[in-house]
Amino acid sequence: MSRVWIYLFPALCALVLTGVHHVEGMELFTSSELEAVNGTDLRLKCTFKSTHPLSEERVSVSWSFRPLGKTTEESIFHYQNSAFPPKTGMFKGHAVWSGDIMKGDASITLQNVQLRFNGTYSCQVKNPPDIQGFVGEISLRVIEKVSFSEIGILAIAVGGFIGVVLLILIIYIVVRVFRRQDDDMVVEMENHKSKDQVL
């Protein structure tokens, strides 16, 4: 029995070590959260490091999107030797390649970001025989663009409120000053009367 283990142990070690050697993970780097204003362009940055040499033919990049509150993902972009932007769906004309495979950049740009683009974006990179260790995820929050007229209305409302408060304060101070002067005149007149009566 022990002789069997003597021959079996090196064979098992060789299998394990070759398995570890082939399952080398890719390192991906993404922002965890981004915010964009409706109607602007936004770069979804995804960079990677591979233990094997990079080549345009071997490296493939896949981007997918999961809307807020949903569990299913849809593919929105693919790159392998050239860009394959979406031809249908809500990202058609919006998702464009902005990466550089040879520099370890798998980024895309969303042009004219829409409110419906709120959700989670996943970046996946493969460079055989490297196997990706994890998927890079970016949570995007799109906010409504505030127009100048809305800012103007807000400024007028705040300015008007402050103006009314200042006007009330000024009126209050003026009334207090006149009342004090009237009170002083009454006291002075009473003092004159009392002096006249004494004389």
PDB file of C-alpha atoms in Angstrom:
ATOM      1  CA  MET A   1       0.000   0.000   0.000  1.00  0.00           C
ATOM      2  CA  SER A   2       2.790   2.435   0.900  1.00  0.00           C
ATOM      3  CA  ARG A   3       4.569   1.646  -2.392  1.00  0.00           C
ATOM      4  CA  VAL A   4       1.476   2.714  -4.306  1.00  0.00           C
ATOM      5  CA  TRP A   5       1.527   6.089  -2.531  1.00  0.00           C
ATOM      6  CA  ILE A   6       5.199   6.550  -3.362  1.00  0.00           C
ATOM      7  CA  TYR A   7       4.356   6.424  -7.091  1.00  0.00           C
ATOM      8  CA  LEU A   8       0.927   8.040  -6.827  1.00  0.00           C
ATOM      9  CA  PHE A   9       1.969  11.082  -4.765  1.00  0.00           C
ATOM     10  CA  PRO A  10       4.405  12.566  -7.360  1.00  0.00           C
ATOM     11  CA  ALA A  11       1.827  12.004 -10.105  1.00  0.00           C
ATOM     12  CA  LEU A  12      -0.866  13.843  -8.112  1.00  0.00           C
ATOM     13  CA  CYS A  13       1.566  16.699  -7.361  1.00  0.00           C
ATOM     14  CA  ALA A  14       2.399  17.020 -11.047  1.00  0.00           C
ATOM     15  CA  LEU A  15      -1.321  17.205 -11.946  1.00  0.00           C
ATOM     16  CA  VAL A  16      -2.036  19.806  -9.272  1.00  0.00           C
ATOM     17  CA  LEU A  17       0.950  21.965 -10.201  1.00  0.00           C
ATOM     18  CA  THR A  18       0.139  21.915 -13.912  1.00  0.00           C
ATOM     19  CA  GLY A  19      -3.459  22.804 -13.076  1.00  0.00           C
ATOM     20  CA  VAL A  20      -2.335  25.764 -10.985  1.00  0.00           C
ATOM     21  CA  HIS A  21       0.011  26.887 -13.737  1.00  0.00           C
ATOM     22  CA  HIS A  22      -2.787  26.972 -16.340  1.00  0.00           C
ATOM     23  CA  VAL A  23      -5.357  28.723 -14.137  1.00  0.00           C
ATOM     24  CA  GLU A  24      -3.616  32.070 -13.839  1.00  0.00           C
ATOM     25  CA  GLY A  25      -6.066  34.891 -13.286  1.00  0.00           C
ATOM     26  CA  MET A  26      -6.414  38.189 -15.077  1.00  0.00           C
ATOM     27  CA  GLU A  27      -6.358  41.297 -12.916  1.00  0.00           C
ATOM     28  CA  LEU A  28      -9.102  43.812 -13.727  1.00  0.00           C
ATOM     29  CA  PHE A  29      -9.355  47.377 -12.459  1.00  0.00           C
ATOM     30  CA  THR A  30     -12.592  49.400 -12.625  1.00  0.00           C
ATOM     31  CA  SER A  31     -14.292  52.165 -10.657  1.00  0.00           C
ATOM     32  CA  SER A  32     -16.956  50.692  -8.418  1.00  0.00           C
ATOM     33  CA  GLU A  33     -19.347  53.660  -8.803  1.00  0.00           C
ATOM     34  CA  LEU A  34     -19.719  56.463 -11.337  1.00  0.00           C
ATOM     35  CA  GLU A  35     -22.125  59.351 -11.762  1.00  0.00           C
ATOM     36  CA  ALA A  36     -22.977  61.078 -15.058  1.00  0.00           C
ATOM     37  CA  VAL A  37     -25.223  63.939 -16.127  1.00  0.00           C
ATOM     38  CA  ASN A  38     -27.943  63.094 -18.615  1.00  0.00           C
ATOM     39  CA  GLY A  39     -26.839  63.973 -22.178  1.00  0.00           C
ATOM     40  CA  THR A  40     -23.066  63.887 -21.556  1.00  0.00           C
ATOM     41  CA  ASP A  41     -20.400  61.349 -22.601  1.00  0.00           C
ATOM     42  CA  LEU A  42     -18.910  58.993 -20.011  1.00  0.00           C
ATOM     43  CA  ARG A  43     -15.892  56.688 -20.242  1.00  0.00           C
ATOM     44  CA  LEU A  44     -16.347  53.335 -18.492  1.00  0.00           C
ATOM     45  CA  LYS A  45     -12.728  52.626 -17.622  1.00  0.00           C
ATOM     46  CA  CYS A  46     -11.617  48.992 -17.431  1.00  0.00           C
ATOM     47  CA  THR A  47      -7.905  48.193 -17.366  1.00  0.00           C
ATOM     48  CA  PHE A  48      -6.287  44.782 -17.008  1.00  0.00           C
ATOM     49  CA  LYS A  49      -3.031  42.946 -16.406  1.00  0.00           C
ATOM     50  CA  SER A  50      -2.238  39.555 -17.872  1.00  0.00           C
ATOM     51  CA  THR A  51       0.635  37.175 -17.144  1.00  0.00           C
ATOM     52  CA  HIS A  52       0.788  36.264 -20.844  1.00  0.00           C
ATOM     53  CA  PRO A  53       1.765  38.497 -23.776  1.00  0.00           C
ATOM     54  CA  LEU A  54      -1.055  40.599 -25.216  1.00  0.00           C
ATOM     55  CA  SER A  55      -2.150  40.351 -28.822  1.00  0.00           C
ATOM     56  CA  GLU A  56      -5.076  41.897 -30.675  1.00  0.00           C
ATOM     57  CA  GLU A  57      -6.041  38.471 -32.062  1.00  0.00           C
ATOM     58  CA  ARG A  58      -6.165  36.622 -28.732  1.00  0.00           C
ATOM     59  CA  VAL A  59      -7.531  39.174 -26.258  1.00  0.00           C
ATOM     60  CA  SER A  60     -11.310  39.472 -26.165  1.00  0.00           C
ATOM     61  CA  VAL A  61     -13.367  42.026 -24.249  1.00  0.00           C
ATOM     62  CA  SER A  62     -17.060  41.738 -23.404  1.00  0.00           C
ATOM     63  CA  TRP A  63     -19.232  44.392 -21.782  1.00  0.00           C
ATOM     64  CA  SER A  64     -22.692  43.649 -20.384  1.00  0.00           C
ATOM     65  CA  PHE A  65     -25.389  45.725 -18.682  1.00  0.00           C
ATOM     66  CA  ARG A  66     -27.839  44.932 -15.881  1.00  0.00           C
ATOM     67  CA  PRO A  67     -30.575  47.555 -15.334  1.00  0.00           C
ATOM     68  CA  LEU A  68     -31.468  48.674 -11.807  1.00  0.00           C
ATOM     69  CA  GLY A  69     -33.716  46.173 -10.067  1.00  0.00           C
ATOM     70  CA  LYS A  70     -33.161  43.444 -12.692  1.00  0.00           C
ATOM     71  CA  THR A  71     -31.224  40.191 -12.458  1.00  0.00           C
ATOM     72  CA  THR A  72     -30.660  39.498 -16.154  1.00  0.00           C
ATOM     73  CA  GLU A  73     -27.768  40.999 -18.110  1.00  0.00           C
ATOM     74  CA  GLU A  74     -27.606  41.952 -21.762  1.00  0.00           C
ATOM     75  CA  SER A  75     -24.464  42.084 -23.873  1.00  0.00           C
ATOM     76  CA  ILE A  76     -23.778  45.626 -25.052  1.00  0.00           C
ATOM     77  CA  PHE A  77     -20.293  45.518 -26.571  1.00  0.00           C
ATOM     78  CA  HIS A  78     -17.650  43.054 -27.764  1.00  0.00           C
ATOM     79  CA  TYR A  79     -14.078  43.540 -28.931  1.00  0.00           C
ATOM     80  CA  GLN A  80     -11.741  40.989 -30.501  1.00  0.00           C
ATOM     81  CA  ASN A  81      -9.285  42.279 -33.077  1.00  0.00           C
ATOM     82  CA  SER A  82     -11.857  44.981 -33.841  1.00  0.00           C
ATOM     83  CA  ALA A  83     -14.846  46.619 -32.183  1.00  0.00           C
ATOM     84  CA  PHE A  84     -18.321  45.103 -32.405  1.00  0.00           C
ATOM     85  CA  PRO A  85     -20.665  47.805 -31.085  1.00  0.00           C
ATOM     86  CA  PRO A  86     -24.365  47.002 -30.573  1.00  0.00           C
ATOM     87  CA  LYS A  87     -26.471  47.074 -33.738  1.00  0.00           C
ATOM     88  CA  THR A  88     -29.793  46.982 -31.899  1.00  0.00           C
ATOM     89  CA  GLY A  89     -31.156  47.908 -28.494  1.00  0.00           C
ATOM     90  CA  MET A  90     -30.865  50.997 -26.363  1.00  0.00           C
ATOM     91  CA  PHE A  91     -27.059  51.173 -26.602  1.00  0.00           C
ATOM     92  CA  LYS A  92     -27.005  51.339 -30.404  1.00  0.00           C
ATOM     93  CA  GLY A  93     -25.104  54.518 -31.321  1.00  0.00           C
ATOM     94  CA  HIS A  94     -24.166  55.095 -27.678  1.00  0.00           C
ATOM     95  CA  ALA A  95     -21.467  52.488 -26.834  1.00  0.00           C
ATOM     96  CA  VAL A  96     -18.122  53.053 -28.606  1.00  0.00           C
ATOM     97  CA  TRP A  97     -14.656  51.554 -28.156  1.00  0.00           C
ATOM     98  CA  SER A  98     -12.152  53.796 -26.337  1.00  0.00           C
ATOM     99  CA  GLY A  99      -9.602  51.231 -25.147  1.00  0.00           C
ATOM    100  CA  ASP A 100      -6.201  50.005 -26.307  1.00  0.00           C
ATOM    101  CA  ILE A 101      -5.602  46.271 -25.926  1.00  0.00           C
ATOM    102  CA  MET A 102      -1.812  46.546 -26.193  1.00  0.00           C
ATOM    103  CA  LYS A 103      -1.808  48.985 -23.245  1.00  0.00           C
ATOM    104  CA  GLY A 104      -4.123  46.803 -21.148  1.00  0.00           C
ATOM    105  CA  ASP A 105      -7.124  49.084 -21.624  1.00  0.00           C
ATOM    106  CA  ALA A 106     -10.576  47.589 -22.304  1.00  0.00           C
ATOM    107  CA  SER A 107     -12.600  50.781 -21.801  1.00  0.00           C
ATOM    108  CA  ILE A 108     -15.699  51.879 -23.692  1.00  0.00           C
ATOM    109  CA  THR A 109     -17.412  55.260 -23.840  1.00  0.00           C
ATOM    110  CA  LEU A 110     -21.144  55.836 -23.501  1.00  0.00           C
ATOM    111  CA  GLN A 111     -22.102  58.794 -25.668  1.00  0.00           C
ATOM    112  CA  ASN A 112     -25.128  60.959 -24.888  1.00  0.00           C
ATOM    113  CA  VAL A 113     -25.874  59.140 -21.613  1.00  0.00           C
ATOM    114  CA  GLN A 114     -29.588  58.597 -20.968  1.00  0.00           C
ATOM    115  CA  LEU A 115     -31.471  58.200 -17.672  1.00  0.00           C
ATOM    116  CA  ARG A 116     -32.351  54.626 -18.659  1.00  0.00           C
ATOM    117  CA  PHE A 117     -28.606  53.777 -18.553  1.00  0.00           C
ATOM    118  CA  ASN A 118     -28.783  53.557 -14.729  1.00  0.00           C
ATOM    119  CA  GLY A 119     -27.497  50.156 -13.659  1.00  0.00           C
ATOM    120  CA  THR A 120     -24.450  47.901 -13.409  1.00  0.00           C
ATOM    121  CA  TYR A 121     -21.898  47.467 -16.209  1.00  0.00           C
ATOM    122  CA  SER A 122     -19.642  44.401 -16.281  1.00  0.00           C
ATOM    123  CA  CYS A 123     -16.274  44.212 -18.045  1.00  0.00           C
ATOM    124  CA  GLN A 124     -14.825  40.782 -18.850  1.00  0.00           C
ATOM    125  CA  VAL A 125     -11.403  40.258 -20.462  1.00  0.00           C
ATOM    126  CA  LYS A 126      -9.891  36.990 -21.709  1.00  0.00           C
ATOM    127  CA  ASN A 127      -6.335  36.379 -22.912  1.00  0.00           C
ATOM    128  CA  PRO A 128      -5.911  32.611 -23.377  1.00  0.00           C
ATOM    129  CA  PRO A 129      -4.513  30.766 -21.552  1.00  0.00           C
ATOM    130  CA  ASP A 130      -5.133  33.389 -18.846  1.00  0.00           C
ATOM    131  CA  ILE A 131      -8.492  32.879 -17.239  1.00  0.00           C
ATOM    132  CA  GLN A 132     -10.096  35.894 -15.688  1.00  0.00           C
ATOM    133  CA  GLY A 133     -10.262  35.818 -11.906  1.00  0.00           C
ATOM    134  CA  PHE A 134     -13.306  38.079 -11.610  1.00  0.00           C
ATOM    135  CA  VAL A 135     -15.578  40.409 -13.565  1.00  0.00           C
ATOM    136  CA  GLY A 136     -15.068  44.153 -13.172  1.00  0.00           C
ATOM    137  CA  GLU A 137     -18.334  45.888 -12.240  1.00  0.00           C
ATOM    138  CA  ILE A 138     -19.254  49.571 -12.399  1.00  0.00           C
ATOM    139  CA  SER A 139     -22.452  50.918 -10.867  1.00  0.00           C
ATOM    140  CA  LEU A 140     -23.647  53.935 -12.884  1.00  0.00           C
ATOM    141  CA  ARG A 141     -26.021  56.606 -11.614  1.00  0.00           C
ATOM    142  CA  VAL A 142     -27.347  59.034 -14.234  1.00  0.00           C
ATOM    143  CA  ILE A 143     -28.705  62.331 -12.919  1.00  0.00           C
ATOM    144  CA  GLU A 144     -30.995  64.831 -14.639  1.00  0.00           C
ATOM    145  CA  LYS A 145     -29.361  67.826 -16.268  1.00  0.00           C
ATOM    146  CA  VAL A 146     -30.377  71.069 -14.552  1.00  0.00           C
ATOM    147  CA  SER A 147     -31.167  73.715 -17.162  1.00  0.00           C
ATOM    148  CA  PHE A 148     -30.289  77.382 -16.753  1.00  0.00           C
ATOM    149  CA  SER A 149     -33.954  78.382 -16.435  1.00  0.00           C
ATOM    150  CA  GLU A 150     -34.397  76.062 -13.428  1.00  0.00           C
ATOM    151  CA  ILE A 151     -31.290  77.511 -11.788  1.00  0.00           C
ATOM    152  CA  GLY A 152     -32.551  81.031 -12.558  1.00  0.00           C
ATOM    153  CA  ILE A 153     -35.947  80.297 -11.020  1.00  0.00           C
ATOM    154  CA  LEU A 154     -34.297  78.865  -7.920  1.00  0.00           C
ATOM    155  CA  ALA A 155     -31.987  81.891  -7.611  1.00  0.00           C
ATOM    156  CA  ILE A 156     -34.928  84.304  -7.983  1.00  0.00           C
ATOM    157  CA  ALA A 157     -36.946  82.424  -5.369  1.00  0.00           C
ATOM    158  CA  VAL A 158     -34.088  82.383  -2.849  1.00  0.00           C
ATOM    159  CA  GLY A 159     -33.160  86.000  -3.603  1.00  0.00           C
ATOM    160  CA  GLY A 160     -36.792  87.088  -3.295  1.00  0.00           C
ATOM    161  CA  PHE A 161     -37.165  85.339   0.054  1.00  0.00           C
ATOM    162  CA  ILE A 162     -34.000  86.958   1.408  1.00  0.00           C
ATOM    163  CA  GLY A 163     -35.178  90.354   0.081  1.00  0.00           C
ATOM    164  CA  VAL A 164     -38.552  90.036   1.838  1.00  0.00           C
ATOM    165  CA  VAL A 165     -36.871  89.044   5.126  1.00  0.00           C
ATOM    166  CA  LEU A 166     -34.491  92.034   4.868  1.00  0.00           C
ATOM    167  CA  LEU A 167     -37.389  94.398   4.076  1.00  0.00           C
ATOM    168  CA  ILE A 168     -39.341  93.178   7.111  1.00  0.00           C
ATOM    169  CA  LEU A 169     -36.226  93.567   9.277  1.00  0.00           C
ATOM    170  CA  ILE A 170     -35.634  97.144   8.029  1.00  0.00           C
ATOM    171  CA  ILE A 171     -39.281  98.108   8.632  1.00  0.00           C
ATOM    172  CA  TYR A 172     -39.085  96.644  12.144  1.00  0.00           C
ATOM    173  CA  ILE A 173     -35.898  98.604  12.940  1.00  0.00           C
ATOM    174  CA  VAL A 174     -37.317 101.892  11.532  1.00  0.00           C
ATOM    175  CA  VAL A 175     -40.541 101.499  13.530  1.00  0.00           C
ATOM    176  CA  ARG A 176     -38.540 100.790  16.714  1.00  0.00           C
ATOM    177  CA  VAL A 177     -36.339 103.870  16.150  1.00  0.00           C
ATOM    178  CA  PHE A 178     -39.359 106.172  15.585  1.00  0.00           C
ATOM    179  CA  ARG A 179     -41.157 104.748  18.627  1.00  0.00           C
ATOM    180  CA  ARG A 180     -38.063 105.320  20.771  1.00  0.00           C
ATOM    181  CA  GLN A 181     -37.804 108.923  19.494  1.00  0.00           C
ATOM    182  CA  ASP A 182     -41.526 109.459  20.229  1.00  0.00           C
ATOM    183  CA  ASP A 183     -41.074 107.967  23.699  1.00  0.00           C
ATOM    184  CA  ASP A 184     -38.018 110.191  24.292  1.00  0.00           C
ATOM    185  CA  MET A 185     -39.994 113.285  23.175  1.00  0.00           C
ATOM    186  CA  VAL A 186     -42.895 112.410  25.491  1.00  0.00           C
ATOM    187  CA  VAL A 187     -40.505 111.936  28.434  1.00  0.00           C
ATOM    188  CA  GLU A 188     -38.762 115.221  27.583  1.00  0.00           C
ATOM    189  CA  MET A 189     -42.073 117.087  27.357  1.00  0.00           C
ATOM    190  CA  GLU A 190     -43.179 115.671  30.713  1.00  0.00           C
ATOM    191  CA  ASN A 191     -39.831 116.745  32.209  1.00  0.00           C
ATOM    192  CA  HIS A 192     -40.392 120.304  30.858  1.00  0.00           C
ATOM    193  CA  LYS A 193     -43.915 120.398  32.303  1.00  0.00           C
ATOM    194  CA  SER A 194     -42.727 119.221  35.683  1.00  0.00           C
ATOM    195  CA  LYS A 195     -39.939 121.849  35.682  1.00  0.00           C
ATOM    196  CA  ASP A 196     -42.423 124.578  34.703  1.00  0.00           C
ATOM    197  CA  GLN A 197     -44.748 123.536  37.498  1.00  0.00           C
ATOM    198  CA  VAL A 198     -41.892 123.616  40.013  1.00  0.00           C
ATOM    199  CA  LEU A 199     -40.901 127.139  38.959  1.00  0.00           C
TER     200      LEU A 199
END
